[in-house]
Coordinates of C-alpha atoms and ligand atoms in Angstrom, one line a residue:
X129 CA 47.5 68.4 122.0
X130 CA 46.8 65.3 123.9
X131 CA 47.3 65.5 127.3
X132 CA 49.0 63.0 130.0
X133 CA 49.1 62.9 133.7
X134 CA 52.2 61.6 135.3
X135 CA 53.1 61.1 139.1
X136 CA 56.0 61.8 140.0
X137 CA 57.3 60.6 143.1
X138 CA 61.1 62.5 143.5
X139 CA 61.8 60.1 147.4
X140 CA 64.8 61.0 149.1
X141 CA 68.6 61.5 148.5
X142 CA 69.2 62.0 144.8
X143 CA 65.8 61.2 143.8
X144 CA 64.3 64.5 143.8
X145 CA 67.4 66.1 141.5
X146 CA 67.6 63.5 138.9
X147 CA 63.8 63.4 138.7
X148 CA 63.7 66.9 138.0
X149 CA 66.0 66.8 135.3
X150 CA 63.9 63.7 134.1
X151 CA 61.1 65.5 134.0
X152 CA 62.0 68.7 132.1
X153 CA 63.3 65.7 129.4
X154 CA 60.3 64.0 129.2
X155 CA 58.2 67.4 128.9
X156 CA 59.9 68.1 125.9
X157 CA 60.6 64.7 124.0
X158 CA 56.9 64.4 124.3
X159 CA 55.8 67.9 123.3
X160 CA 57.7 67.6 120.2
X161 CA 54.8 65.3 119.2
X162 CA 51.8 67.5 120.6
X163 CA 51.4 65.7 124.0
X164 CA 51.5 67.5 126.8
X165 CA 52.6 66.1 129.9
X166 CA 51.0 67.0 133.1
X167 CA 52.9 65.9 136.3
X168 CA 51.4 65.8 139.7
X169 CA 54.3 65.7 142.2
X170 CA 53.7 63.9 145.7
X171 CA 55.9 62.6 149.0
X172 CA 57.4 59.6 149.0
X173 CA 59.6 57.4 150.8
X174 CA 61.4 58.9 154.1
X175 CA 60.1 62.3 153.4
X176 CA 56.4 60.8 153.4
X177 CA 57.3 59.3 156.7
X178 CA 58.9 62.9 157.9
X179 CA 55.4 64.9 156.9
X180 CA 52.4 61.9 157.1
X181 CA 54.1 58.9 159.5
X182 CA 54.2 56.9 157.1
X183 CA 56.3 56.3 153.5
X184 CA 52.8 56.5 151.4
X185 CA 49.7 57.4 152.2
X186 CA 46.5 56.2 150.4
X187 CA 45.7 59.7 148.5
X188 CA 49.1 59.0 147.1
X189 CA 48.9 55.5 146.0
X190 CA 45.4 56.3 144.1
X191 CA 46.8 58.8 142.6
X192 CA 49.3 56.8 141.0
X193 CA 46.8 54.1 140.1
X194 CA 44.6 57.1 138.3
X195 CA 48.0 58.8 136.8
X196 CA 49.0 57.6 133.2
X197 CA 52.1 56.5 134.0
X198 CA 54.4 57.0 137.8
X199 CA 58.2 58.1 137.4
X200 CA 60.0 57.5 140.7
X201 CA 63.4 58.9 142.2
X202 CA 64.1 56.7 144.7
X203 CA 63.8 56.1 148.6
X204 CA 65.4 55.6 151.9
X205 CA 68.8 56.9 153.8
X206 CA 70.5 56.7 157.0
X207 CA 68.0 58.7 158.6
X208 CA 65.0 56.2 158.2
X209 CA 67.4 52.8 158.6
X210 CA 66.1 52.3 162.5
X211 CA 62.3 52.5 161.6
X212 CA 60.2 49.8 162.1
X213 CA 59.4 47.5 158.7
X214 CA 56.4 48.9 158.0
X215 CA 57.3 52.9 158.1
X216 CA 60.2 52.2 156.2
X217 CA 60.7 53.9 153.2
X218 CA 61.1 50.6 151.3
X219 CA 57.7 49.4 152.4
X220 CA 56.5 52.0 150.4
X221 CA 57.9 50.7 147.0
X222 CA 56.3 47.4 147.8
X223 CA 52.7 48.9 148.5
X224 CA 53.1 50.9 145.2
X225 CA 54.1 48.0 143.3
X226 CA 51.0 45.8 144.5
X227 CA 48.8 49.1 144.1
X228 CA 49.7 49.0 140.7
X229 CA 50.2 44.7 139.8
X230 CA 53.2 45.3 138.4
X231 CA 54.2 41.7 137.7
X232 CA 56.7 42.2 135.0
X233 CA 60.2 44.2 135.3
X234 CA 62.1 45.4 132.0
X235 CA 65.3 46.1 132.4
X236 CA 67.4 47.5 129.0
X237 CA 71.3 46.6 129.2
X238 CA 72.7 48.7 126.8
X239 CA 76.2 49.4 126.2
X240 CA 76.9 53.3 125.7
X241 CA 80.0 52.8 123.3
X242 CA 82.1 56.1 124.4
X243 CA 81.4 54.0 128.3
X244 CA 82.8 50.6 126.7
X245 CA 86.2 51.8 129.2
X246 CA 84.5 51.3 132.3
X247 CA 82.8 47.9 131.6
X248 CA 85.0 44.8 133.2
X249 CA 84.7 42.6 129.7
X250 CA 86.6 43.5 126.6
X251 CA 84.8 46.1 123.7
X252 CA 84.8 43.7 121.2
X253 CA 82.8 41.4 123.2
X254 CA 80.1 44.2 123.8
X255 CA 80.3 46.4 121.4
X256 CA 76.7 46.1 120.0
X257 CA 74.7 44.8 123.0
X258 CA 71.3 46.0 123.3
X259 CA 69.4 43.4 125.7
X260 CA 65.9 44.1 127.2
X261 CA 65.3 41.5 130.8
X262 CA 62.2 40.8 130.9
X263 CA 61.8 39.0 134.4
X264 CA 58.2 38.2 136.2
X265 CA 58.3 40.1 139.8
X266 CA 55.2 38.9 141.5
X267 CA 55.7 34.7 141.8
X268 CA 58.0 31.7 141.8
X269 CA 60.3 30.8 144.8
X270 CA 60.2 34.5 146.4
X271 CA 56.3 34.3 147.4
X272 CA 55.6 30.8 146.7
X273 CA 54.5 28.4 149.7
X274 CA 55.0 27.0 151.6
X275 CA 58.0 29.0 153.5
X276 CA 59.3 27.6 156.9
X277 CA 62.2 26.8 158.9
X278 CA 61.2 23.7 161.2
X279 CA 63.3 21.5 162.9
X280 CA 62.9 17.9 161.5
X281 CA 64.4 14.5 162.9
X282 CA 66.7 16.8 165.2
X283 CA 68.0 18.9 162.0
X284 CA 66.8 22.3 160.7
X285 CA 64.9 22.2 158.0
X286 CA 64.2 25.2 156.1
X287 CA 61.9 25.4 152.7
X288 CA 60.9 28.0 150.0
X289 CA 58.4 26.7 146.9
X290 CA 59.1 27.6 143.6
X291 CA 54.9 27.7 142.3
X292 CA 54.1 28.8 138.7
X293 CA 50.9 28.9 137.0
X294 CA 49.8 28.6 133.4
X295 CA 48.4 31.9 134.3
X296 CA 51.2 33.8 135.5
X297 CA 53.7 32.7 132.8
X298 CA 51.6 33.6 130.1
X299 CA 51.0 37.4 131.4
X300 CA 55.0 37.9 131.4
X301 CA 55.5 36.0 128.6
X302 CA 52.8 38.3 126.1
X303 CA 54.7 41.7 127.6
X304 CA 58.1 39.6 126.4
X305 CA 56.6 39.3 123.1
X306 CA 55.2 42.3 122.8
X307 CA 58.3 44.5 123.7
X308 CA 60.3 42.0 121.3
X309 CA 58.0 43.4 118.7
X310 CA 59.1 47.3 119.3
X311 CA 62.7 46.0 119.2
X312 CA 64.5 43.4 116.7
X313 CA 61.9 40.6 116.8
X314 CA 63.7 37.7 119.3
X315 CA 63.0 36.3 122.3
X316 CA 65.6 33.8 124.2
X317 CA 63.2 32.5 127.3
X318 CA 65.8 31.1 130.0
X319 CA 64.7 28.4 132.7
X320 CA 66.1 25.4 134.0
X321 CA 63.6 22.4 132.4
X322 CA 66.1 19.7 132.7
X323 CA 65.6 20.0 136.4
X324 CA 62.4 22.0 137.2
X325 CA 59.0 21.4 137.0
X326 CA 58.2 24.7 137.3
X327 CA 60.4 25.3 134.2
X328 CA 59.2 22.5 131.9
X329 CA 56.1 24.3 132.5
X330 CA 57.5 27.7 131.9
X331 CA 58.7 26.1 128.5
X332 CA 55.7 24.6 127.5
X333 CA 53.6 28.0 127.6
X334 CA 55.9 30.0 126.5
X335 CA 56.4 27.8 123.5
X336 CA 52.3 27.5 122.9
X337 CA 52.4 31.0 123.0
X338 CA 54.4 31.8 120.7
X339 CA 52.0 31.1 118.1
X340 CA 50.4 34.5 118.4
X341 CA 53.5 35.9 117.5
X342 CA 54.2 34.5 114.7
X343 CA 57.1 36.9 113.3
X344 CA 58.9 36.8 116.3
X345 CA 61.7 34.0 116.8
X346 CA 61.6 32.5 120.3
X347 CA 64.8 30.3 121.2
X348 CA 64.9 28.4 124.8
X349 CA 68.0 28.3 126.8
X350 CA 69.2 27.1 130.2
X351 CA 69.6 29.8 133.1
X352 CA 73.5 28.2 133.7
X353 CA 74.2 28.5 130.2
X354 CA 72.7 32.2 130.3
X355 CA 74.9 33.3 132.8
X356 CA 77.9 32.3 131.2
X357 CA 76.4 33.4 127.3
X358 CA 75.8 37.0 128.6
X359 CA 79.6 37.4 129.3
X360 CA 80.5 35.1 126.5
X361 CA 79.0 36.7 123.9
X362 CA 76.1 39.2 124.6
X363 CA 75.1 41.0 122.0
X364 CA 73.7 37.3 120.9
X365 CA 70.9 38.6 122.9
X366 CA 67.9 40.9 122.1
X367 CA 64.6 39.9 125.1
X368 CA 65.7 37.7 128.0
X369 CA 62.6 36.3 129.3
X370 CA 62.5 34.6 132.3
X371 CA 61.2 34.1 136.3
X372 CA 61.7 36.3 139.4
X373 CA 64.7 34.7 141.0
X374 CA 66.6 34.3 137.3
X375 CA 65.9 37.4 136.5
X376 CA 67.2 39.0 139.5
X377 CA 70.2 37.2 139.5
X378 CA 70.5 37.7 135.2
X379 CA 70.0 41.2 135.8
X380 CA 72.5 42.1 138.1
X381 CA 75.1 40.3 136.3
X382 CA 73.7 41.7 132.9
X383 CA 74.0 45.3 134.5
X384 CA 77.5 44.8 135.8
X385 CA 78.4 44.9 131.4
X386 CA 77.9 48.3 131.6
X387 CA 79.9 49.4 134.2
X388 CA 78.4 52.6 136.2
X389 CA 74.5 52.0 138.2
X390 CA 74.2 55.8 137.3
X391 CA 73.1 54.4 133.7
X392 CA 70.5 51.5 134.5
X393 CA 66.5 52.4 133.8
X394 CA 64.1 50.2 134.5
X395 CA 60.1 49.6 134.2
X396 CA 57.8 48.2 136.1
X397 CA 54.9 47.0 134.5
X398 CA 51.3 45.1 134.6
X399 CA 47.6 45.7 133.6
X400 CA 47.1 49.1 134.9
X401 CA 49.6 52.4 135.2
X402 CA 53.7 51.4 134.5
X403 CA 56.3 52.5 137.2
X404 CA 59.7 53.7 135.9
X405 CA 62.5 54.3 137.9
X406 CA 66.7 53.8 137.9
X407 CA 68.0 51.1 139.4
X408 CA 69.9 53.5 141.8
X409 CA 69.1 54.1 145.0
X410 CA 69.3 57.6 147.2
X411 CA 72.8 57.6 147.0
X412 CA 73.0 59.6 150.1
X413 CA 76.7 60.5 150.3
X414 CA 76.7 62.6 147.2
X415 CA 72.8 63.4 147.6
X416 CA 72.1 67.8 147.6
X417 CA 75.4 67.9 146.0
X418 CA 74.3 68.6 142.1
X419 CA 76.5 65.7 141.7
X420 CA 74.3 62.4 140.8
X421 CA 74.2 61.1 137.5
X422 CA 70.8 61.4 135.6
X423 CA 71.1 59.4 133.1
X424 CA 69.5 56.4 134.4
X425 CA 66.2 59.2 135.3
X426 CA 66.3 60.1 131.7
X427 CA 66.8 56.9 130.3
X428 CA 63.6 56.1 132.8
X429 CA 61.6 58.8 131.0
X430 CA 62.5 57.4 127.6
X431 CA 60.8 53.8 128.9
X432 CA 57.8 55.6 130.0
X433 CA 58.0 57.0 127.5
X434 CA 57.9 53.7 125.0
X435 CA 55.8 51.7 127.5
X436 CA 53.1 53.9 128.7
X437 CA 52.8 56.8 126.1
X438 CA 53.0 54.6 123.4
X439 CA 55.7 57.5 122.3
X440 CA 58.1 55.3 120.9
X441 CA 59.6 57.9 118.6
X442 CA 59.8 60.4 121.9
X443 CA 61.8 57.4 123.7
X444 CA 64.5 56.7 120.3
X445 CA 64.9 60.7 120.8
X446 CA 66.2 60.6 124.4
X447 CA 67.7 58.0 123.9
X448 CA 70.1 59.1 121.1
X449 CA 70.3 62.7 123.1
X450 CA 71.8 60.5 125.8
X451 CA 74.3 58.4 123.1
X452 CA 74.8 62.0 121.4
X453 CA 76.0 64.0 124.5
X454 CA 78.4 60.5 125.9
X455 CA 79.7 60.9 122.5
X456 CA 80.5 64.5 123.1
X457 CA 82.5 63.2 126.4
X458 CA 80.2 65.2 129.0
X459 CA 79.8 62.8 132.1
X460 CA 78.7 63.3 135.1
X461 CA 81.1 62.4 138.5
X462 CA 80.8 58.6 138.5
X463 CA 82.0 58.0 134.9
X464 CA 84.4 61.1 134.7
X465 CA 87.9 59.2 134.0
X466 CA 89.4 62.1 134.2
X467 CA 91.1 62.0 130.2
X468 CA 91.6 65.1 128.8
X469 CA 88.4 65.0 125.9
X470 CA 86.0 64.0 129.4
X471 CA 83.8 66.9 130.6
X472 CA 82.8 67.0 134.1
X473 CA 79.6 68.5 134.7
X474 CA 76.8 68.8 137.5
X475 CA 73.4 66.6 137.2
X476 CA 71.6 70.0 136.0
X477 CA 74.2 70.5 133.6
X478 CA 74.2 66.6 132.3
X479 CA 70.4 67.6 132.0
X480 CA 70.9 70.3 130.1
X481 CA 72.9 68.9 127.8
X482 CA 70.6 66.0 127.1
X483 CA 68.0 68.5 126.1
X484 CA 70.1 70.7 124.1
X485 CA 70.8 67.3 122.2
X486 CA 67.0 66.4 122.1
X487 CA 65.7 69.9 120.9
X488 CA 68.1 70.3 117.6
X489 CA 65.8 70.1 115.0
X490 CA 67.3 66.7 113.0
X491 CA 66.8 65.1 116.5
X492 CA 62.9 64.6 116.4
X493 CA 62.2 61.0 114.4
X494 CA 59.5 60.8 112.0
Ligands
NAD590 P1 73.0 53.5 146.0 O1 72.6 53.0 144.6 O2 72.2 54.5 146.5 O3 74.5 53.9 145.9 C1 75.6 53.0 145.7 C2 76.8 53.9 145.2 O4 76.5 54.3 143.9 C3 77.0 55.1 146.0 O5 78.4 55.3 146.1 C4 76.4 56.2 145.2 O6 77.0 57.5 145.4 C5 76.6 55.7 143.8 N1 75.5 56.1 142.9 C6 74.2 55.6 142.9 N2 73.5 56.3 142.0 C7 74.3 57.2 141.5 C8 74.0 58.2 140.5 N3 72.8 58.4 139.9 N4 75.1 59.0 140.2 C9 76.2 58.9 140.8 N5 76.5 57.9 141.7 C10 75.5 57.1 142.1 O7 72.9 52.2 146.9 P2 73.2 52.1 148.5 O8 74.2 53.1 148.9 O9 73.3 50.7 148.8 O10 71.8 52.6 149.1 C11 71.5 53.9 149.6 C12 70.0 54.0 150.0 O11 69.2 53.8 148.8 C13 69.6 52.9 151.0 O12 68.7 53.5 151.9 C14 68.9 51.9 150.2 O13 68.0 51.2 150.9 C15 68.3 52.8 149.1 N6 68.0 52.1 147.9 C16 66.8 52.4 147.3 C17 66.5 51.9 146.1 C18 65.2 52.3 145.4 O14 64.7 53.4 145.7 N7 64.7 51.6 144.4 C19 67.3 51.0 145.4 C20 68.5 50.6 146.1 C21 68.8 51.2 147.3

């Protein structure tokens, strides 16, 4: 057996129950092909601050640098709002992130078809959409400089930079690529070149690029027109690649397809270890309640899975253990309708079922 060491890092509110129902998932999608997952379990977020005075401490952030991978819960709650800045349990997911350089963000859209219901646009239009955002987290106009408000000629004048380098767009670009490779082979990279400098350059590298990559097919296309193709016709889509403030706003809209933030993984990635985490946050009005949905945890578990472990099998498995028990009708509070062939179950009983699903036989891929 070969053996991996995973941080886990539960936070506050919901974290801690939908990461332990991650984790028991994980343990066993990667056991079914002999690797055996260690996890290392440590404070994080408000209940850092609570035991240590302050949302990380240093022992924990090497030991997520030194981990194979970091799964996260997530952080923060009424109780920590009035903190200052840098004790707050945000400031900790920042210090992680730069711990660990993760400059690129992957975020899967994909449409659960027994959820197609509670999605605002119309089945037939996303029936079939699988997308992967692959959005660059650590430049362009949210840390470029200069950044000021001045006052100018008896105005106010304030300024943010949009700066890319050759450098930084290549990095993001080769994780686009590569992911493209472990799904169905495109790439659409989305900028605004008919206006940007910034983006004539993004073009222009990405396009050079592409000639490592020679069997996958790279297409260009305009962040307006983006917007309005991923609620035109989505499924068009397989990797969105594109910068930090696209990305953001792509993502958000892209998320909004399918319907419930219970559902939404996401990955974190760069040179060294990978960070996976929902898209949630603490939740805290249903948090301690065995109510929150764990999907989006699991679905976490099945990137780590695909991303750091190299475990792609293990990741297909949890993933069709989530599609298989939707199908079934179980759901968990925040996508209960309330029809009559809809289950309502707890998160440790959505967990269960997940690895029910996972552990029949026919479920483990060759
Ligand atoms: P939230 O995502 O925690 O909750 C928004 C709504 O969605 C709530 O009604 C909540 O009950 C529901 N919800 C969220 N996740 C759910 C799940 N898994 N199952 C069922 N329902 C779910 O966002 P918020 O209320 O704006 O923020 C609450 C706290 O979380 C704040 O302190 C915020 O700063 C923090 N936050 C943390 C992260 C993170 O850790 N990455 C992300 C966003 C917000």
């Amino acid at each position: 057996m070969t053996k991996k060491t995973i941080a886990l890092l539960p936070g506050d509110g919901i974290g801690p129950e939908v990461t332990s129902v991650a984790t028991s998932i994980l343990k066993a999608a990667c056991g079914a092909y002999d690797v055996e997952v260690e996890t290392e379990e440590f404070l994080f977020g408000g209940c850092s601050y609570d035991e240590h005075g302050e949302p990380v401490t240093e022992e924990t952030l090497d030991a997520c640098l030194n981990s194979d991978a970091v799964l996260l819960g997530a952080v923060g709650g009424p109780k920590w709002d009035d903190l200052l800045s840098e004790h707050r349990p945000e400031a900790a997911l920042l210090k992680l992130r730069k711990t660990l350089g993760t400059y690129t963000n992957l975020r899967p859209i994909k449409i659960y078809s027994a959820l197609m219901g509670a999605s605002s646009l119309k089945p037939e239009i996303l029936e079939g959409t699988d997308i992967l955002i692959v959005r660059e987290l650590t430049g362009g106009i949210y840390f470029g400089k200069p950044r000021h408000t001045k006052e100018v000629d008896g105005d106010v004048v304030a300024t943010d930079a949009m700066v890319y380098s050759k450098s930084e767009i290549e990095r993001v670009a080769r994780k686009a690529f590569e992911a493209a490779k472990k799904r169905n082979g495109r790439v659409c990279s989305v900028d605004k070149s008919n206006i940007l400098d910034t983006s004539r350059l993004w073009r222009k590298t990405v396009s050079e690029l592409s000639s490592d990559y020679p069997d996958i097919e790279l297409t260009h296309m305009l962040v307006d027109n983006c917007a309005m193709q991923l609620v035109r016709n989505p499924k068009q889509f397989d990797v969105i690649l594109t910068g930090n403030m696209f990305g953001d706003i792509l993502s958000d809209e892209a998320s909004m397809l399918t319907g419930s933030i219970g559902m939404l993984p996401s990955a974190s990635i760069g040179d060294k270890t990978g960070l996976y985490e929902p898209v949630h946050g603490s939740a805290p009005d249903i948090a301690g309640q065995n109510k929150a949905n764990p999907l989006a945890a699991i679905a976490s578990a099945a990137m780590l899975c695909r991303y750091s472990l190299d475990l792609s099998n293990a990741a297909k498995n949890i993933e069709t253990a989530i599609d298989e028990v939707l199908a079934a009708g179980y759901r968990s509070g925040d996508i209960y309708s309330g029809s009559d062939d809809e289950t309502l179950l707890s998160t440790e009983l959505m967990g269960e079922q997940v690895l029910k699903s996972l552990l029949k036989p026919e479920s483990v891929a060759e």
